[in-house]
Amino acid sequence: MRSALRQPAGRVVLRVPVTAPYRRRVVRALLQEGALAAGGVVSEGPDGDLLLIGAEAARAERMRGLLDRMLGTATTLVLSLERDADALLAYAGLAPRLFQTHGAGSVPALAGLDAWLRALPLASVLRRQIGMGFTPADRRARPAFLRLVVDRGALSGRLGPLGTDADVLEHGRRILAGRLLQAIGDPAQGRALIGPNLPGPLHLAVPPAPSVGRGASGPGGGGMLVATLGLEEAAHPERLLALRVGLAAQGWSLEIEGISAAALRLLKPESLPADWLRLMWSPALATPWAMDALARVDPARLILSGVEDEAALAWGLRIGLRLMEGRAAEAASVPLRPPAPTGRAGAVARPDPALQPRPAA
């Protein structure tokens, strides 16, 4: 590690957690082959992790994607030799006093990061966002869906010094998103995370290549579960379409988030193979070119996020949006009737069909 840190410019460490013996042999072979193109040295970490130390950053990122797809989980980590020198020295056991291992709830060490993330209480970094459904006749709204997300700010604060590194933060978010998927499938954990009433579909950010169970039957033939993927997935339409088909077969709907005004210049939103498109509010959405792009999309497919003031709310209502998220949208709500009693434990009230858009065909 010390040798690699002498020439850190544009170089990284690729770390692959311990895997089953047969996969470990394959991973080591891939790393050795990758070292021929990306540079660096294949080694083994103090926890038995496999490492490629000193690889060229861009090539290492491509290898990271390949390894994550092969292993079926997003656990491969890339650390910069320029920005993460202290953490890497500590991980290698060369500067043990810089980062000490702590239990979940305190600042983790890089060497024990994955174990710390597995023990971290989900509720401590989870944010609940109620989405509001507006009726066409007036400005009043009712809760229409629930979004559960790993809050980046909360996670960064729990990670301490490691939380300032974007790669570590994204790695942690993916691990916790996978845990959240599993927790929702467990009745006891799911009830605690969702709360007493589910107002409509449950939107969950999912890690790449999600492994999901069958969702309950919902309106429009879609499920009560919605898999939320980042805008980067739109760069691979064929892969996105295949993923949507697979999710639909398991009872899930698909949402693409992070669609900004700038993104509308680069893509055709009406052609994205997704049930819902989540817009990021900014005044630029009201410009003619953004409005032209959105005019080609069924408003029932659009969800406007970041509705924090009257300007955002008024714009959404003006173009006929029926699903919005944010303080201004929640302020326009009216009280809901108490949920009807159900005949089984853990069952949730069905959403008002008048407020639920049908997923796109």
PDB file of N, CA and C in Angstrom, residues 102-198:
ATOM      1  N   HIS A 102     -15.290   0.275  15.671  1.00  0.00           N
ATOM      2  CA  HIS A 102     -16.333   0.540  16.650  1.00  0.00           C
ATOM      3  C   HIS A 102     -17.549  -0.293  16.296  1.00  0.00           C
ATOM      4  N   GLY A 103     -18.433  -0.448  17.240  1.00  0.00           N
ATOM      5  CA  GLY A 103     -19.680  -1.136  16.972  1.00  0.00           C
ATOM      6  C   GLY A 103     -20.633  -0.244  16.211  1.00  0.00           C
ATOM      7  N   ALA A 104     -21.731  -0.846  15.744  1.00  0.00           N
ATOM      8  CA  ALA A 104     -22.751  -0.082  15.039  1.00  0.00           C
ATOM      9  C   ALA A 104     -23.278   1.012  15.964  1.00  0.00           C
ATOM     10  N   GLY A 105     -23.490   2.195  15.412  1.00  0.00           N
ATOM     11  CA  GLY A 105     -23.958   3.332  16.186  1.00  0.00           C
ATOM     12  C   GLY A 105     -22.860   4.331  16.432  1.00  0.00           C
ATOM     13  N   SER A 106     -21.584   3.953  16.239  1.00  0.00           N
ATOM     14  CA  SER A 106     -20.474   4.887  16.331  1.00  0.00           C
ATOM     15  C   SER A 106     -19.737   4.867  15.001  1.00  0.00           C
ATOM     16  N   VAL A 107     -18.660   5.651  14.903  1.00  0.00           N
ATOM     17  CA  VAL A 107     -17.966   5.809  13.629  1.00  0.00           C
ATOM     18  C   VAL A 107     -17.278   4.506  13.241  1.00  0.00           C
ATOM     19  N   PRO A 108     -17.500   3.984  12.013  1.00  0.00           N
ATOM     20  CA  PRO A 108     -16.888   2.715  11.625  1.00  0.00           C
ATOM     21  C   PRO A 108     -15.480   2.893  11.084  1.00  0.00           C
ATOM     22  N   ALA A 109     -14.750   1.806  11.037  1.00  0.00           N
ATOM     23  CA  ALA A 109     -13.465   1.764  10.350  1.00  0.00           C
ATOM     24  C   ALA A 109     -13.686   1.230   8.944  1.00  0.00           C
ATOM     25  N   LEU A 110     -12.798   1.591   8.036  1.00  0.00           N
ATOM     26  CA  LEU A 110     -12.930   1.096   6.668  1.00  0.00           C
ATOM     27  C   LEU A 110     -12.868  -0.419   6.627  1.00  0.00           C
ATOM     28  N   ALA A 111     -11.980  -0.996   7.442  1.00  0.00           N
ATOM     29  CA  ALA A 111     -11.811  -2.449   7.415  1.00  0.00           C
ATOM     30  C   ALA A 111     -13.068  -3.179   7.863  1.00  0.00           C
ATOM     31  N   GLY A 112     -13.853  -2.560   8.743  1.00  0.00           N
ATOM     32  CA  GLY A 112     -15.059  -3.219   9.226  1.00  0.00           C
ATOM     33  C   GLY A 112     -16.334  -2.596   8.709  1.00  0.00           C
ATOM     34  N   LEU A 113     -16.242  -1.866   7.584  1.00  0.00           N
ATOM     35  CA  LEU A 113     -17.386  -1.092   7.096  1.00  0.00           C
ATOM     36  C   LEU A 113     -18.600  -1.969   6.798  1.00  0.00           C
ATOM     37  N   ASP A 114     -18.398  -3.064   6.068  1.00  0.00           N
ATOM     38  CA  ASP A 114     -19.545  -3.882   5.671  1.00  0.00           C
ATOM     39  C   ASP A 114     -20.242  -4.491   6.876  1.00  0.00           C
ATOM     40  N   ALA A 115     -19.477  -4.965   7.851  1.00  0.00           N
ATOM     41  CA  ALA A 115     -20.079  -5.525   9.061  1.00  0.00           C
ATOM     42  C   ALA A 115     -20.845  -4.445   9.816  1.00  0.00           C
ATOM     43  N   TRP A 116     -20.292  -3.233   9.871  1.00  0.00           N
ATOM     44  CA  TRP A 116     -20.963  -2.113  10.539  1.00  0.00           C
ATOM     45  C   TRP A 116     -22.282  -1.784   9.841  1.00  0.00           C
ATOM     46  N   LEU A 117     -22.274  -1.778   8.507  1.00  0.00           N
ATOM     47  CA  LEU A 117     -23.495  -1.480   7.748  1.00  0.00           C
ATOM     48  C   LEU A 117     -24.554  -2.560   7.975  1.00  0.00           C
ATOM     49  N   ARG A 118     -24.131  -3.802   8.108  1.00  0.00           N
ATOM     50  CA  ARG A 118     -25.094  -4.887   8.344  1.00  0.00           C
ATOM     51  C   ARG A 118     -25.723  -4.796   9.727  1.00  0.00           C
ATOM     52  N   ALA A 119     -25.014  -4.165  10.677  1.00  0.00           N
ATOM     53  CA  ALA A 119     -25.533  -4.063  12.052  1.00  0.00           C
ATOM     54  C   ALA A 119     -26.238  -2.738  12.312  1.00  0.00           C
ATOM     55  N   LEU A 120     -26.102  -1.769  11.422  1.00  0.00           N
ATOM     56  CA  LEU A 120     -26.687  -0.446  11.640  1.00  0.00           C
ATOM     57  C   LEU A 120     -28.215  -0.532  11.622  1.00  0.00           C
ATOM     58  N   PRO A 121     -28.907   0.000  12.623  1.00  0.00           N
ATOM     59  CA  PRO A 121     -30.381  -0.006  12.598  1.00  0.00           C
ATOM     60  C   PRO A 121     -30.904   0.770  11.391  1.00  0.00           C
ATOM     61  N   LEU A 122     -31.735   0.138  10.590  1.00  0.00           N
ATOM     62  CA  LEU A 122     -32.246   0.794   9.389  1.00  0.00           C
ATOM     63  C   LEU A 122     -33.008   2.074   9.718  1.00  0.00           C
ATOM     64  N   ALA A 123     -33.772   2.038  10.793  1.00  0.00           N
ATOM     65  CA  ALA A 123     -34.600   3.195  11.125  1.00  0.00           C
ATOM     66  C   ALA A 123     -33.780   4.449  11.372  1.00  0.00           C
ATOM     67  N   SER A 124     -32.498   4.298  11.729  1.00  0.00           N
ATOM     68  CA  SER A 124     -31.674   5.466  12.046  1.00  0.00           C
ATOM     69  C   SER A 124     -31.269   6.250  10.799  1.00  0.00           C
ATOM     70  N   VAL A 125     -31.373   5.652   9.620  1.00  0.00           N
ATOM     71  CA  VAL A 125     -30.978   6.357   8.393  1.00  0.00           C
ATOM     72  C   VAL A 125     -32.092   6.345   7.352  1.00  0.00           C
ATOM     73  N   LEU A 126     -33.281   5.943   7.761  1.00  0.00           N
ATOM     74  CA  LEU A 126     -34.388   5.816   6.815  1.00  0.00           C
ATOM     75  C   LEU A 126     -35.261   7.070   6.855  1.00  0.00           C
ATOM     76  N   ARG A 127     -35.677   7.538   5.680  1.00  0.00           N
ATOM     77  CA  ARG A 127     -36.578   8.683   5.586  1.00  0.00           C
ATOM     78  C   ARG A 127     -37.874   8.245   4.923  1.00  0.00           C
ATOM     79  N   ARG A 128     -39.001   8.631   5.539  1.00  0.00           N
ATOM     80  CA  ARG A 128     -40.328   8.324   5.006  1.00  0.00           C
ATOM     81  C   ARG A 128     -40.871   9.551   4.312  1.00  0.00           C
ATOM     82  N   GLN A 129     -41.264   9.438   3.062  1.00  0.00           N
ATOM     83  CA  GLN A 129     -41.822  10.542   2.294  1.00  0.00           C
ATOM     84  C   GLN A 129     -43.206  10.149   1.804  1.00  0.00           C
ATOM     85  N   ILE A 130     -44.231  10.897   2.243  1.00  0.00           N
ATOM     86  CA  ILE A 130     -45.594  10.649   1.785  1.00  0.00           C
ATOM     87  C   ILE A 130     -45.813  11.384   0.472  1.00  0.00           C
ATOM     88  N   GLY A 131     -46.258  10.676  -0.547  1.00  0.00           N
ATOM     89  CA  GLY A 131     -46.627  11.286  -1.813  1.00  0.00           C
ATOM     90  C   GLY A 131     -48.103  11.617  -1.821  1.00  0.00           C
ATOM     91  N   MET A 132     -48.440  12.788  -2.328  1.00  0.00           N
ATOM     92  CA  MET A 132     -49.820  13.260  -2.301  1.00  0.00           C
ATOM     93  C   MET A 132     -50.470  13.099  -3.667  1.00  0.00           C
ATOM     94  N   GLY A 133     -51.753  12.697  -3.639  1.00  0.00           N
ATOM     95  CA  GLY A 133     -52.527  12.560  -4.864  1.00  0.00           C
ATOM     96  C   GLY A 133     -53.572  13.662  -4.944  1.00  0.00           C
ATOM     97  N   PHE A 134     -53.580  14.402  -6.054  1.00  0.00           N
ATOM     98  CA  PHE A 134     -54.497  15.531  -6.237  1.00  0.00           C
ATOM     99  C   PHE A 134     -55.649  15.129  -7.149  1.00  0.00           C
ATOM    100  N   THR A 135     -56.842  15.556  -6.784  1.00  0.00           N
ATOM    101  CA  THR A 135     -57.999  15.330  -7.645  1.00  0.00           C
ATOM    102  C   THR A 135     -58.041  16.417  -8.708  1.00  0.00           C
ATOM    103  N   PRO A 136     -58.585  16.133  -9.879  1.00  0.00           N
ATOM    104  CA  PRO A 136     -58.601  17.136 -10.945  1.00  0.00           C
ATOM    105  C   PRO A 136     -59.430  18.367 -10.610  1.00  0.00           C
ATOM    106  N   ALA A 137     -60.433  18.241  -9.733  1.00  0.00           N
ATOM    107  CA  ALA A 137     -61.389  19.329  -9.520  1.00  0.00           C
ATOM    108  C   ALA A 137     -60.849  20.459  -8.666  1.00  0.00           C
ATOM    109  N   ASP A 138     -59.933  20.176  -7.730  1.00  0.00           N
ATOM    110  CA  ASP A 138     -59.475  21.237  -6.830  1.00  0.00           C
ATOM    111  C   ASP A 138     -58.036  20.984  -6.414  1.00  0.00           C
ATOM    112  N   ARG A 139     -57.531  21.834  -5.510  1.00  0.00           N
ATOM    113  CA  ARG A 139     -56.137  21.753  -5.054  1.00  0.00           C
ATOM    114  C   ARG A 139     -55.960  20.803  -3.885  1.00  0.00           C
ATOM    115  N   ARG A 140     -57.050  20.241  -3.366  1.00  0.00           N
ATOM    116  CA  ARG A 140     -56.913  19.390  -2.192  1.00  0.00           C
ATOM    117  C   ARG A 140     -56.324  18.024  -2.572  1.00  0.00           C
ATOM    118  N   ALA A 141     -55.627  17.461  -1.623  1.00  0.00           N
ATOM    119  CA  ALA A 141     -54.961  16.186  -1.907  1.00  0.00           C
ATOM    120  C   ALA A 141     -55.102  15.242  -0.731  1.00  0.00           C
ATOM    121  N   ARG A 142     -54.875  13.971  -1.009  1.00  0.00           N
ATOM    122  CA  ARG A 142     -54.817  12.943   0.016  1.00  0.00           C
ATOM    123  C   ARG A 142     -53.528  12.148  -0.155  1.00  0.00           C
ATOM    124  N   PRO A 143     -53.009  11.552   0.940  1.00  0.00           N
ATOM    125  CA  PRO A 143     -51.847  10.675   0.790  1.00  0.00           C
ATOM    126  C   PRO A 143     -52.127   9.566  -0.221  1.00  0.00           C
ATOM    127  N   ALA A 144     -51.206   9.375  -1.152  1.00  0.00           N
ATOM    128  CA  ALA A 144     -51.428   8.419  -2.243  1.00  0.00           C
ATOM    129  C   ALA A 144     -50.381   7.314  -2.295  1.00  0.00           C
ATOM    130  N   PHE A 145     -49.183   7.551  -1.761  1.00  0.00           N
ATOM    131  CA  PHE A 145     -48.161   6.501  -1.756  1.00  0.00           C
ATOM    132  C   PHE A 145     -47.120   6.853  -0.694  1.00  0.00           C
ATOM    133  N   LEU A 146     -46.259   5.880  -0.408  1.00  0.00           N
ATOM    134  CA  LEU A 146     -45.191   6.057   0.577  1.00  0.00           C
ATOM    135  C   LEU A 146     -43.862   5.739  -0.081  1.00  0.00           C
ATOM    136  N   ARG A 147     -42.874   6.590   0.174  1.00  0.00           N
ATOM    137  CA  ARG A 147     -41.514   6.358  -0.330  1.00  0.00           C
ATOM    138  C   ARG A 147     -40.574   6.165   0.863  1.00  0.00           C
ATOM    139  N   LEU A 148     -39.838   5.067   0.869  1.00  0.00           N
ATOM    140  CA  LEU A 148     -38.817   4.819   1.883  1.00  0.00           C
ATOM    141  C   LEU A 148     -37.450   4.901   1.220  1.00  0.00           C
ATOM    142  N   VAL A 149     -36.599   5.787   1.724  1.00  0.00           N
ATOM    143  CA  VAL A 149     -35.276   5.964   1.127  1.00  0.00           C
ATOM    144  C   VAL A 149     -34.219   6.010   2.222  1.00  0.00           C
ATOM    145  N   VAL A 150     -33.015   5.602   1.875  1.00  0.00           N
ATOM    146  CA  VAL A 150     -31.868   5.757   2.761  1.00  0.00           C
ATOM    147  C   VAL A 150     -31.408   7.206   2.643  1.00  0.00           C
ATOM    148  N   ASP A 151     -31.504   7.953   3.714  1.00  0.00           N
ATOM    149  CA  ASP A 151     -31.169   9.372   3.716  1.00  0.00           C
ATOM    150  C   ASP A 151     -29.650   9.545   3.675  1.00  0.00           C
ATOM    151  N   ARG A 152     -29.165  10.171   2.609  1.00  0.00           N
ATOM    152  CA  ARG A 152     -27.715  10.320   2.445  1.00  0.00           C
ATOM    153  C   ARG A 152     -27.108  11.174   3.557  1.00  0.00           C
ATOM    154  N   GLY A 153     -27.807  12.234   3.952  1.00  0.00           N
ATOM    155  CA  GLY A 153     -27.277  13.085   5.010  1.00  0.00           C
ATOM    156  C   GLY A 153     -27.148  12.347   6.326  1.00  0.00           C
ATOM    157  N   ALA A 154     -28.175  11.586   6.681  1.00  0.00           N
ATOM    158  CA  ALA A 154     -28.133  10.825   7.928  1.00  0.00           C
ATOM    159  C   ALA A 154     -27.039   9.763   7.883  1.00  0.00           C
ATOM    160  N   LEU A 155     -26.914   9.080   6.738  1.00  0.00           N
ATOM    161  CA  LEU A 155     -25.878   8.048   6.618  1.00  0.00           C
ATOM    162  C   LEU A 155     -24.487   8.665   6.679  1.00  0.00           C
ATOM    163  N   SER A 156     -24.303   9.804   6.000  1.00  0.00           N
ATOM    164  CA  SER A 156     -23.001  10.474   6.036  1.00  0.00           C
ATOM    165  C   SER A 156     -22.610  10.844   7.457  1.00  0.00           C
ATOM    166  N   GLY A 157     -23.575  11.333   8.237  1.00  0.00           N
ATOM    167  CA  GLY A 157     -23.284  11.681   9.620  1.00  0.00           C
ATOM    168  C   GLY A 157     -22.906  10.483  10.459  1.00  0.00           C
ATOM    169  N   ARG A 158     -23.553   9.341  10.222  1.00  0.00           N
ATOM    170  CA  ARG A 158     -23.230   8.130  10.989  1.00  0.00           C
ATOM    171  C   ARG A 158     -21.874   7.560  10.594  1.00  0.00           C
ATOM    172  N   LEU A 159     -21.467   7.795   9.339  1.00  0.00           N
ATOM    173  CA  LEU A 159     -20.195   7.246   8.862  1.00  0.00           C
ATOM    174  C   LEU A 159     -18.985   8.037   9.344  1.00  0.00           C
ATOM    175  N   GLY A 160     -19.202   9.250   9.844  1.00  0.00           N
ATOM    176  CA  GLY A 160     -18.078  10.054  10.311  1.00  0.00           C
ATOM    177  C   GLY A 160     -17.168  10.456   9.173  1.00  0.00           C
ATOM    178  N   PRO A 161     -15.839  10.350   9.349  1.00  0.00           N
ATOM    179  CA  PRO A 161     -14.902  10.753   8.288  1.00  0.00           C
ATOM    180  C   PRO A 161     -15.128  10.015   6.967  1.00  0.00           C
ATOM    181  N   LEU A 162     -15.548   8.760   7.029  1.00  0.00           N
ATOM    182  CA  LEU A 162     -15.787   8.017   5.796  1.00  0.00           C
ATOM    183  C   LEU A 162     -16.974   8.579   5.014  1.00  0.00           C
ATOM    184  N   GLY A 163     -17.874   9.277   5.693  1.00  0.00           N
ATOM    185  CA  GLY A 163     -19.062   9.808   5.040  1.00  0.00           C
ATOM    186  C   GLY A 163     -18.788  10.952   4.089  1.00  0.00           C
ATOM    187  N   THR A 164     -17.563  11.477   4.091  1.00  0.00           N
ATOM    188  CA  THR A 164     -17.214  12.545   3.152  1.00  0.00           C
ATOM    189  C   THR A 164     -16.796  12.007   1.792  1.00  0.00           C
ATOM    190  N   ASP A 165     -16.611  10.709   1.676  1.00  0.00           N
ATOM    191  CA  ASP A 165     -16.203  10.098   0.408  1.00  0.00           C
ATOM    192  C   ASP A 165     -17.444   9.621  -0.346  1.00  0.00           C
ATOM    193  N   ALA A 166     -17.624  10.131  -1.560  1.00  0.00           N
ATOM    194  CA  ALA A 166     -18.834   9.818  -2.335  1.00  0.00           C
ATOM    195  C   ALA A 166     -18.942   8.332  -2.643  1.00  0.00           C
ATOM    196  N   ASP A 167     -17.813   7.672  -2.937  1.00  0.00           N
ATOM    197  CA  ASP A 167     -17.845   6.249  -3.260  1.00  0.00           C
ATOM    198  C   ASP A 167     -18.255   5.413  -2.046  1.00  0.00           C
ATOM    199  N   VAL A 168     -17.708   5.747  -0.887  1.00  0.00           N
ATOM    200  CA  VAL A 168     -18.061   5.010   0.329  1.00  0.00           C
ATOM    201  C   VAL A 168     -19.537   5.221   0.656  1.00  0.00           C
ATOM    202  N   LEU A 169     -19.995   6.464   0.484  1.00  0.00           N
ATOM    203  CA  LEU A 169     -21.398   6.775   0.766  1.00  0.00           C
ATOM    204  C   LEU A 169     -22.331   5.999  -0.161  1.00  0.00           C
ATOM    205  N   GLU A 170     -22.001   5.933  -1.445  1.00  0.00           N
ATOM    206  CA  GLU A 170     -22.832   5.185  -2.389  1.00  0.00           C
ATOM    207  C   GLU A 170     -22.785   3.688  -2.084  1.00  0.00           C
ATOM    208  N   HIS A 171     -21.608   3.192  -1.713  1.00  0.00           N
ATOM    209  CA  HIS A 171     -21.483   1.783  -1.327  1.00  0.00           C
ATOM    210  C   HIS A 171     -22.395   1.479  -0.140  1.00  0.00           C
ATOM    211  N   GLY A 172     -22.377   2.354   0.865  1.00  0.00           N
ATOM    212  CA  GLY A 172     -23.231   2.153   2.027  1.00  0.00           C
ATOM    213  C   GLY A 172     -24.703   2.214   1.673  1.00  0.00           C
ATOM    214  N   ARG A 173     -25.069   3.149   0.798  1.00  0.00           N
ATOM    215  CA  ARG A 173     -26.469   3.278   0.404  1.00  0.00           C
ATOM    216  C   ARG A 173     -26.958   2.006  -0.285  1.00  0.00           C
ATOM    217  N   ARG A 174     -26.119   1.419  -1.129  1.00  0.00           N
ATOM    218  CA  ARG A 174     -26.518   0.202  -1.837  1.00  0.00           C
ATOM    219  C   ARG A 174     -26.694  -0.966  -0.875  1.00  0.00           C
ATOM    220  N   ILE A 175     -25.762  -1.100   0.065  1.00  0.00           N
ATOM    221  CA  ILE A 175     -25.871  -2.185   1.044  1.00  0.00           C
ATOM    222  C   ILE A 175     -27.168  -2.037   1.847  1.00  0.00           C
ATOM    223  N   LEU A 176     -27.457  -0.821   2.280  1.00  0.00           N
ATOM    224  CA  LEU A 176     -28.647  -0.595   3.103  1.00  0.00           C
ATOM    225  C   LEU A 176     -29.924  -0.730   2.279  1.00  0.00           C
ATOM    226  N   ALA A 177     -29.875  -0.360   0.993  1.00  0.00           N
ATOM    227  CA  ALA A 177     -31.050  -0.552   0.132  1.00  0.00           C
ATOM    228  C   ALA A 177     -31.372  -2.034  -0.008  1.00  0.00           C
ATOM    229  N   GLY A 178     -30.338  -2.862  -0.125  1.00  0.00           N
ATOM    230  CA  GLY A 178     -30.554  -4.305  -0.177  1.00  0.00           C
ATOM    231  C   GLY A 178     -31.145  -4.831   1.128  1.00  0.00           C
ATOM    232  N   ARG A 179     -30.652  -4.315   2.258  1.00  0.00           N
ATOM    233  CA  ARG A 179     -31.211  -4.717   3.554  1.00  0.00           C
ATOM    234  C   ARG A 179     -32.665  -4.295   3.676  1.00  0.00           C
ATOM    235  N   LEU A 180     -32.987  -3.102   3.152  1.00  0.00           N
ATOM    236  CA  LEU A 180     -34.360  -2.608   3.237  1.00  0.00           C
ATOM    237  C   LEU A 180     -35.316  -3.513   2.460  1.00  0.00           C
ATOM    238  N   LEU A 181     -34.882  -3.975   1.290  1.00  0.00           N
ATOM    239  CA  LEU A 181     -35.713  -4.900   0.515  1.00  0.00           C
ATOM    240  C   LEU A 181     -36.035  -6.159   1.311  1.00  0.00           C
ATOM    241  N   GLN A 182     -35.019  -6.693   1.981  1.00  0.00           N
ATOM    242  CA  GLN A 182     -35.228  -7.906   2.778  1.00  0.00           C
ATOM    243  C   GLN A 182     -36.118  -7.625   3.977  1.00  0.00           C
ATOM    244  N   ALA A 183     -35.932  -6.444   4.612  1.00  0.00           N
ATOM    245  CA  ALA A 183     -36.716  -6.120   5.801  1.00  0.00           C
ATOM    246  C   ALA A 183     -38.194  -5.954   5.472  1.00  0.00           C
ATOM    247  N   ILE A 184     -38.498  -5.369   4.315  1.00  0.00           N
ATOM    248  CA  ILE A 184     -39.895  -5.186   3.923  1.00  0.00           C
ATOM    249  C   ILE A 184     -40.587  -6.535   3.735  1.00  0.00           C
ATOM    250  N   GLY A 185     -39.837  -7.539   3.327  1.00  0.00           N
ATOM    251  CA  GLY A 185     -40.407  -8.869   3.151  1.00  0.00           C
ATOM    252  C   GLY A 185     -40.691  -9.593   4.450  1.00  0.00           C
ATOM    253  N   ASP A 186     -40.163  -9.086   5.567  1.00  0.00           N
ATOM    254  CA  ASP A 186     -40.407  -9.696   6.875  1.00  0.00           C
ATOM    255  C   ASP A 186     -41.557  -8.946   7.544  1.00  0.00           C
ATOM    256  N   PRO A 187     -42.680  -9.622   7.878  1.00  0.00           N
ATOM    257  CA  PRO A 187     -43.856  -8.905   8.405  1.00  0.00           C
ATOM    258  C   PRO A 187     -43.562  -8.022   9.602  1.00  0.00           C
ATOM    259  N   ALA A 188     -42.777  -8.501  10.549  1.00  0.00           N
ATOM    260  CA  ALA A 188     -42.518  -7.727  11.760  1.00  0.00           C
ATOM    261  C   ALA A 188     -41.717  -6.466  11.442  1.00  0.00           C
ATOM    262  N   GLN A 189     -40.627  -6.637  10.695  1.00  0.00           N
ATOM    263  CA  GLN A 189     -39.810  -5.479  10.336  1.00  0.00           C
ATOM    264  C   GLN A 189     -40.561  -4.537   9.404  1.00  0.00           C
ATOM    265  N   GLY A 190     -41.295  -5.113   8.450  1.00  0.00           N
ATOM    266  CA  GLY A 190     -42.008  -4.296   7.480  1.00  0.00           C
ATOM    267  C   GLY A 190     -43.024  -3.378   8.134  1.00  0.00           C
ATOM    268  N   ARG A 191     -43.782  -3.899   9.084  1.00  0.00           N
ATOM    269  CA  ARG A 191     -44.785  -3.072   9.767  1.00  0.00           C
ATOM    270  C   ARG A 191     -44.123  -1.928  10.524  1.00  0.00           C
ATOM    271  N   ALA A 192     -42.962  -2.205  11.142  1.00  0.00           N
ATOM    272  CA  ALA A 192     -42.280  -1.166  11.908  1.00  0.00           C
ATOM    273  C   ALA A 192     -41.745  -0.065  10.995  1.00  0.00           C
ATOM    274  N   LEU A 193     -41.284  -0.430   9.808  1.00  0.00           N
ATOM    275  CA  LEU A 193     -40.707   0.561   8.893  1.00  0.00           C
ATOM    276  C   LEU A 193     -41.785   1.331   8.146  1.00  0.00           C
ATOM    277  N   ILE A 194     -42.849   0.652   7.756  1.00  0.00           N
ATOM    278  CA  ILE A 194     -43.905   1.297   6.973  1.00  0.00           C
ATOM    279  C   ILE A 194     -44.808   2.147   7.845  1.00  0.00           C
ATOM    280  N   GLY A 195     -45.094   1.702   9.059  1.00  0.00           N
ATOM    281  CA  GLY A 195     -46.027   2.408   9.906  1.00  0.00           C
ATOM    282  C   GLY A 195     -47.380   1.722   9.898  1.00  0.00           C
ATOM    283  N   PRO A 196     -48.343   2.292  10.618  1.00  0.00           N
ATOM    284  CA  PRO A 196     -49.636   1.607  10.785  1.00  0.00           C
ATOM    285  C   PRO A 196     -50.458   1.530   9.509  1.00  0.00           C
ATOM    286  N   ASN A 197     -50.338   2.501   8.611  1.00  0.00           N
ATOM    287  CA  ASN A 197     -51.166   2.519   7.404  1.00  0.00           C
ATOM    288  C   ASN A 197     -50.304   2.801   6.181  1.00  0.00           C
ATOM    289  N   LEU A 198     -50.536   2.040   5.132  1.00  0.00           N
ATOM    290  CA  LEU A 198     -49.864   2.287   3.857  1.00  0.00           C
ATOM    291  C   LEU A 198     -50.871   2.968   2.936  1.00  0.00           C
TER     292      LEU A 198
END
